Structure formats: structure tokens, C-alpha cells
CSV table of C-alpha atoms in Angstrom, one decimal:
chain,number,residue,atom,x,y,z
A,1,MET,CA,46.0,60.6,-18.7
A,2,SER,CA,45.2,57.5,-17.1
A,3,VAL,CA,42.1,57.2,-15.3
A,4,SER,CA,42.3,56.0,-11.7
A,5,PHE,CA,39.3,54.4,-9.8
A,6,GLY,CA,40.9,53.8,-6.6
A,7,ASN,CA,42.3,50.9,-5.0
A,8,ALA,CA,41.1,47.4,-6.2
A,9,PRO,CA,38.2,46.0,-3.7
A,10,THR,CA,39.4,43.1,-1.4
A,11,PRO,CA,37.8,39.7,-2.6
A,12,ARG,CA,35.3,39.1,-0.2
A,13,ARG,CA,33.9,36.0,1.3
A,14,PRO,CA,30.8,34.3,0.0
A,15,ASN,CA,28.0,34.5,2.3
A,16,LEU,CA,27.1,30.8,3.1
A,17,THR,CA,23.8,32.3,5.2
A,18,PRO,CA,21.4,32.0,2.3
A,19,MET,CA,22.6,28.6,1.3
A,20,ILE,CA,22.2,27.4,4.9
A,21,ASP,CA,18.4,28.8,4.9
A,22,VAL,CA,17.8,26.5,1.6
A,23,VAL,CA,19.2,23.6,2.7
A,24,PHE,CA,17.5,23.8,6.4
A,25,LEU,CA,14.4,24.5,4.5
A,26,LEU,CA,14.2,21.7,2.3
A,27,LEU,CA,15.1,19.5,5.5
A,28,VAL,CA,12.6,20.6,7.1
A,29,PHE,CA,10.4,20.1,3.8
A,30,PHE,CA,11.6,16.4,3.6
A,31,MET,CA,10.8,15.8,7.3
A,32,LEU,CA,6.9,17.1,7.0
A,33,ALA,CA,6.6,15.4,3.6
A,34,SER,CA,7.8,11.6,4.8
A,35,ARG,CA,5.8,8.8,6.3
A,36,PHE,CA,6.7,8.1,9.8
A,37,GLY,CA,5.6,4.4,11.2
A,38,GLY,CA,5.9,1.0,10.2
A,39,GLU,CA,5.2,-0.1,6.7
A,40,ARG,CA,3.1,-2.5,6.1
A,41,SER,CA,3.1,-5.6,4.3
A,42,LEU,CA,0.9,-8.7,2.8
A,43,GLY,CA,2.6,-12.1,3.0
A,44,LEU,CA,1.5,-13.6,-0.3
A,45,ILE,CA,2.6,-17.1,-1.4
A,46,VAL,CA,3.9,-17.2,-4.7
A,47,ALA,CA,2.6,-19.6,-7.3
A,48,GLY,CA,4.0,-22.9,-6.8
A,49,GLN,CA,4.9,-23.0,-3.5
A,50,GLY,CA,2.5,-25.1,-1.3
A,51,SER,CA,-0.2,-27.6,-1.7
A,52,GLY,CA,-2.8,-27.8,-4.5
A,53,TYR,CA,-6.4,-26.5,-3.9
A,54,SER,CA,-9.0,-29.3,-2.6
A,55,GLY,CA,-12.4,-28.5,-1.4
A,56,PRO,CA,-15.6,-26.6,-2.1
A,57,PRO,CA,-14.9,-23.3,-4.4
A,58,ARG,CA,-14.2,-20.6,-2.3
A,59,LEU,CA,-14.0,-17.6,-5.0
A,60,VAL,CA,-14.5,-13.9,-3.5
A,61,THR,CA,-15.2,-11.6,-6.2
A,62,ILE,CA,-14.8,-7.8,-5.6
A,63,TYR,CA,-16.8,-5.3,-7.0
A,64,PRO,CA,-16.6,-1.3,-6.5
A,65,GLU,CA,-19.9,-1.6,-4.1
A,66,ARG,CA,-20.4,-5.2,-3.2
A,67,MET,CA,-18.7,-8.7,-2.5
A,68,THR,CA,-19.7,-12.0,-3.9
A,69,LEU,CA,-19.0,-15.4,-2.5
A,70,ASN,CA,-19.2,-18.0,-5.3
A,71,GLY,CA,-21.5,-16.1,-6.8
A,72,VAL,CA,-23.8,-14.9,-3.7
A,73,ASP,CA,-23.9,-11.3,-2.4
A,74,VAL,CA,-22.1,-11.4,1.2
A,75,THR,CA,-21.2,-8.6,3.4
A,76,ALA,CA,-18.1,-8.0,4.6
A,77,GLU,CA,-18.9,-9.2,8.3
A,78,ASP,CA,-20.3,-12.3,6.9
A,79,LEU,CA,-17.8,-13.5,4.6
A,80,THR,CA,-15.2,-14.9,7.0
A,81,SER,CA,-18.1,-17.1,8.6
A,82,GLU,CA,-19.4,-18.4,5.4
A,83,ILE,CA,-15.7,-19.3,4.3
A,84,GLY,CA,-15.2,-20.8,7.9
A,85,GLN,CA,-18.4,-23.3,6.7
A,86,MET,CA,-16.7,-24.3,3.7
A,87,THR,CA,-12.9,-24.9,4.9
A,88,GLU,CA,-11.9,-28.0,7.3
A,89,ASP,CA,-8.5,-25.9,8.0
A,90,PRO,CA,-7.8,-22.2,7.9
A,91,GLY,CA,-4.7,-23.3,5.9
A,92,ASP,CA,-7.1,-23.8,3.0
A,93,ILE,CA,-6.8,-21.8,0.2
A,94,VAL,CA,-9.3,-18.9,-0.7
A,95,VAL,CA,-9.3,-17.5,-4.1
A,96,LEU,CA,-9.4,-13.8,-4.6
A,97,ARG,CA,-10.7,-11.9,-7.5
A,98,ALA,CA,-10.9,-8.2,-8.3
A,99,ALA,CA,-13.5,-7.2,-10.7
A,100,ASP,CA,-12.5,-4.6,-13.4
A,101,ASP,CA,-13.8,-1.5,-12.0
A,102,ALA,CA,-12.8,-2.4,-8.0
A,103,ALA,CA,-10.6,-0.1,-6.1
A,104,LEU,CA,-7.5,-1.8,-5.0
A,105,GLN,CA,-8.3,-0.7,-1.5
A,106,ARG,CA,-11.1,-2.9,-1.3
A,107,VAL,CA,-9.0,-5.9,-2.1
A,108,VAL,CA,-6.3,-4.8,0.7
A,109,ASP,CA,-9.2,-4.5,3.3
A,110,THR,CA,-10.3,-8.1,1.9
A,111,LEU,CA,-7.1,-9.1,2.4
A,112,ASP,CA,-6.8,-7.5,6.1
A,113,LEU,CA,-10.3,-9.3,7.1
A,114,LEU,CA,-9.5,-13.0,5.7
A,115,GLY,CA,-5.7,-12.5,7.7
A,116,ALA,CA,-7.5,-11.2,10.9
A,117,ALA,CA,-10.0,-14.3,10.6
A,118,GLY,CA,-6.8,-16.8,10.0
A,119,PHE,CA,-7.3,-17.5,6.3
A,120,ASN,CA,-3.6,-17.1,5.4
A,121,ARG,CA,-3.1,-19.0,1.9
A,122,VAL,CA,-5.1,-16.5,-0.4
A,123,VAL,CA,-4.6,-16.7,-4.1
A,124,LEU,CA,-4.9,-13.6,-6.4
A,125,VAL,CA,-6.5,-14.0,-9.7
A,126,GLU,CA,-7.1,-11.8,-12.8
């Protein structure tokens, strides 16, 4: 006695709709998660390029809540005018040092502030 289960089913084509949905959701996710807009960069002079240091010291130390110029507290608004009095040319070197607990964003903000004032030769030290 042989058992028959009927005709063999015809092979079905795979349904691609779920895969297309997943790909579309991934596309939407990465479009929303990515950042659009221009990238910002900081132009820094690499060690060994340019001329040597001359003139009075211009050491800006950045702390978490304050900054100093040659060891004297200074506000961000007064920083560029104070450095301007110490330089003959905006191309003079300004030394920038971050304290151990200073946030990187404060360093970048200070670099932007100095760059907007025309000081384009900033040396970062540890």
C-alpha cells in the first residue's frame, strides 16, 4: 500500500518585499543619522615649518572654567586685544596649552577666536 500526498507543490518564487522594506528602512536610518553640511577643519602649521619664535611670551593656558595669558587671568573677549598688544604682526606665534582637565571644545573655541582675530600661527603644546 503506497501513501500518496498529492502532487508535489510547484516551487514558489521568493517574496522580495520584506527584503526591500529592510533595505529602505536602513537607507532612511543612515540618511537621518548622517551629518549633512560642510566639514570644518583647523589649519595648523606642522612643526618645523615657518620661522622661529620672537618677541615677548604669548602663552595661553586653557582651564575648564577660565584661561590665562602668561599666567594672568583673561576673558575670552579680552584675549585677542591683549595678544594684539604683545605682537608686531598677526603672523607672530601664539602658544596654546590646555590644562589636563580642560575640554577639547574649549581649545577649539579658543583656536576659532584667535583665527577670527587674524592670529593664524598657533602652536599647541602639552
